[in-house]
Short mmCIF file of C-alpha atoms in Angstrom, two decimals:
data_model
loop_
_atom_site.label_atom_id
_atom_site.label_comp_id
_atom_site.label_asym_id
_atom_site.label_seq_id
_atom_site.Cartn_x
_atom_site.Cartn_y
_atom_site.Cartn_z
CA UNK Y 1 -17.32 -6.11 -12.51
CA UNK Y 2 -20.07 -8.67 -13.25
CA UNK Y 3 -22.18 -9.68 -10.22
CA UNK Y 4 -23.99 -12.97 -9.69
CA UNK Y 5 -27.29 -11.16 -10.03
CA UNK Y 6 -26.49 -10.32 -13.63
CA UNK Y 7 -25.71 -6.66 -13.04
CA UNK Y 8 -22.38 -5.11 -13.99
CA UNK Y 9 -20.44 -1.97 -13.13
CA UNK Y 10 -17.22 -0.47 -14.47
CA UNK Y 11 -14.36 0.82 -12.35
CA UNK Y 12 -11.01 2.22 -13.45
CA UNK Y 13 -7.43 1.52 -12.41
CA UNK Y 14 -5.38 4.50 -11.38
CA UNK Y 15 -3.48 6.26 -14.19
CA UNK Y 16 -0.10 4.73 -15.02
CA UNK Y 17 -0.73 1.34 -13.42
CA UNK Y 18 1.09 -1.47 -15.06
CA UNK Y 19 1.52 -5.17 -14.30
CA UNK Y 20 -1.64 -5.35 -12.22
CA UNK Y 21 -2.41 -8.14 -9.68
CA UNK Y 22 -5.84 -8.52 -8.13
CA UNK Y 23 -6.92 -10.43 -4.91
CA UNK Y 24 -10.47 -10.78 -3.77
CA UNK Y 25 -11.25 -10.71 -0.07
CA UNK Y 26 -12.35 -13.94 1.50
CA UNK Y 27 -15.96 -12.73 1.92
CA UNK Y 28 -16.01 -11.21 -1.70
CA UNK Y 29 -16.96 -7.74 -0.45
CA UNK Y 30 -13.78 -6.12 -1.73
CA UNK Y 31 -10.68 -6.59 -3.76
CA UNK Y 32 -7.33 -4.96 -4.00
CA UNK Y 33 -5.04 -4.37 -7.01
CA UNK Y 34 -1.30 -4.05 -6.81
CA UNK Y 35 0.40 -2.23 -9.57
CA UNK Y 36 3.25 -0.01 -10.53
CA UNK Y 37 4.06 2.85 -12.81
CA UNK Y 38 7.03 1.14 -14.44
CA UNK Y 39 9.95 1.97 -12.19
CA UNK Y 40 12.39 -0.74 -11.46
CA UNK Y 41 12.77 0.11 -7.80
CA UNK Y 42 9.91 2.45 -7.05
CA UNK Y 43 6.27 3.29 -7.91
CA UNK Y 44 4.49 0.22 -6.46
CA UNK Y 45 1.03 0.87 -5.04
CA UNK Y 46 -2.07 -0.94 -3.74
CA UNK Y 47 -5.67 0.30 -4.13
CA UNK Y 48 -8.84 -1.18 -2.51
CA UNK Y 49 -12.17 -1.44 -4.21
CA UNK Y 50 -15.30 -2.08 -2.13
CA UNK Y 51 -18.28 -3.75 -3.78
CA UNK Y 52 -20.72 -1.60 -1.71
CA UNK Y 53 -19.22 1.50 -3.38
CA UNK Y 54 -21.66 2.35 -6.23
CA UNK Y 55 -18.90 4.22 -8.08
CA UNK Y 56 -16.44 1.29 -7.67
CA UNK Y 57 -13.60 3.78 -7.04
CA UNK Y 58 -9.98 2.98 -6.15
CA UNK Y 59 -9.22 3.86 -2.56
CA UNK Y 60 -5.59 4.45 -1.37
CA UNK Y 61 -5.61 3.40 2.30
CA UNK Y 62 -1.86 3.53 2.81
CA UNK Y 63 -1.30 7.04 4.14
CA UNK Y 64 -0.81 6.16 7.70
CA UNK Y 65 1.54 3.32 6.83
CA UNK Y 66 3.50 5.71 4.59
CA UNK Y 67 3.95 8.21 7.49
CA UNK Y 68 4.81 5.47 9.93
CA UNK Y 69 7.58 4.23 7.65
CA UNK Y 70 8.90 7.86 7.54
CA UNK Y 71 8.92 8.00 11.32
CA UNK Y 72 10.51 4.48 11.66
CA UNK Y 73 13.35 5.26 9.13
CA UNK Y 74 13.62 9.10 9.18
CA UNK Y 75 14.94 10.34 5.78
CA UNK Y 76 16.72 13.35 7.41
CA UNK Y 77 18.71 11.09 9.61
CA UNK Y 78 19.85 8.90 6.73
CA UNK Y 79 23.34 9.12 5.53
CA UNK Y 80 23.74 10.39 1.88
CA UNK Y 81 20.55 12.45 1.64
CA UNK Y 82 20.72 16.27 1.42
CA UNK Y 83 18.29 18.33 3.49
CA UNK Y 84 15.97 19.41 0.62
CA UNK Y 85 15.57 15.82 -0.63
CA UNK Y 86 14.89 14.35 2.80
CA UNK Y 87 12.30 17.06 3.56
CA UNK Y 88 10.59 16.21 0.25
CA UNK Y 89 10.48 12.56 1.14
CA UNK Y 90 9.12 13.32 4.60
CA UNK Y 91 6.32 15.45 3.15
CA UNK Y 92 5.35 13.00 0.35
CA UNK Y 93 7.20 9.66 0.77
CA UNK Y 94 5.79 7.67 -2.09
CA UNK Y 95 7.32 4.57 -0.65
CA UNK Y 96 6.54 1.21 -2.29
CA UNK Y 97 3.48 -0.54 -0.75
CA UNK Y 98 2.12 -3.83 -1.99
CA UNK Y 99 -1.03 -5.72 -0.76
CA UNK Y 100 -0.11 -9.21 0.39
CA UNK Y 101 -3.26 -10.75 1.78
CA UNK Y 102 -6.61 -10.09 3.34
CA UNK Y 103 -7.37 -10.91 6.92
CA UNK Y 104 -10.29 -13.38 7.36
CA UNK Y 105 -12.70 -10.82 5.84
CA UNK Y 106 -12.61 -7.54 3.89
CA UNK Y 107 -12.06 -5.53 7.12
CA UNK Y 108 -8.28 -5.44 7.14
CA UNK Y 109 -5.54 -5.81 4.55
CA UNK Y 110 -1.93 -6.95 5.09
CA UNK Y 111 0.58 -4.86 3.18
CA UNK Y 112 4.39 -4.74 2.87
CA UNK Y 113 5.95 -1.18 2.83
CA UNK Y 114 9.37 -0.54 1.54
CA UNK Y 115 11.67 2.31 1.15
CA UNK Y 116 12.73 1.95 -2.51
CA UNK Y 117 16.04 0.15 -3.06
CA UNK Y 118 17.61 3.00 -4.72
CA UNK Y 119 20.83 4.89 -3.91
CA UNK Y 120 18.68 8.10 -4.00
CA UNK Y 121 17.22 6.95 -0.68
CA UNK Y 122 20.67 7.00 1.11
CA UNK Y 123 21.19 4.91 4.21
CA UNK Y 124 17.48 3.96 4.53
CA UNK Y 125 17.08 2.24 1.17
CA UNK Y 126 15.49 -1.22 1.13
CA UNK Y 127 14.02 -0.92 4.65
CA UNK Y 128 10.83 -2.98 5.09
CA UNK Y 129 7.86 -2.96 7.41
CA UNK Y 130 4.65 -4.93 7.44
CA UNK Y 131 1.17 -3.44 8.36
CA UNK Y 132 -2.29 -4.66 8.89
CA UNK Y 133 -4.51 -1.77 7.74
CA UNK Y 134 -8.19 -1.12 8.48
CA UNK Y 135 -10.41 -1.05 5.38
CA UNK Y 136 -11.66 1.55 4.52
CA UNK Y 137 -9.93 4.03 6.92
CA UNK Y 138 -6.27 2.95 6.48
CA UNK Y 139 -5.72 2.98 10.27
CA UNK Y 140 -2.80 0.84 11.32
CA UNK Y 141 -4.25 -2.10 13.21
CA UNK Y 142 -0.88 -3.85 13.61
CA UNK Y 143 2.67 -3.03 12.57
CA UNK Y 144 5.30 -5.69 12.02
CA UNK Y 145 9.06 -5.41 11.75
CA UNK Y 146 10.72 -7.08 8.68
CA UNK Y 147 11.51 -10.10 10.82
CA UNK Y 148 7.92 -10.37 12.20
CA UNK Y 149 6.51 -9.84 8.77
CA UNK Y 150 8.61 -12.58 7.22
CA UNK Y 151 7.23 -14.96 9.85
CA UNK Y 152 3.64 -13.93 9.07
#
């Protein structure tokens, strides 16, 4: 990262990230990166970097959105999933989450969360929700159904 004052800092992308997209916040105080680990239907993540962080570390703010998606589309109530698999998904969903846009500053981020479109997800595959997440806490500021998110 090269700043206007001539200073520079180095940050790292999370291991395994491929096909990275980056979007600066409107106030230039943060940026997010979308990336994936190469899966065709799974493995899409978003990380936030804040300029005021001296280490310029990647922050995953999606934990509450992940858990909300689990509650909205419960894996153990989905057809086609055995008990062991659904319990593993509930514990560590690893659903796809991509950053879509910033709000008017770097205080909230709009993301799309998706249950991967894989037969391994049974009857909940391809379900989508939108979220507005607080940066840096990840607290859900607003949740949007797929229909509401599409209008956003």
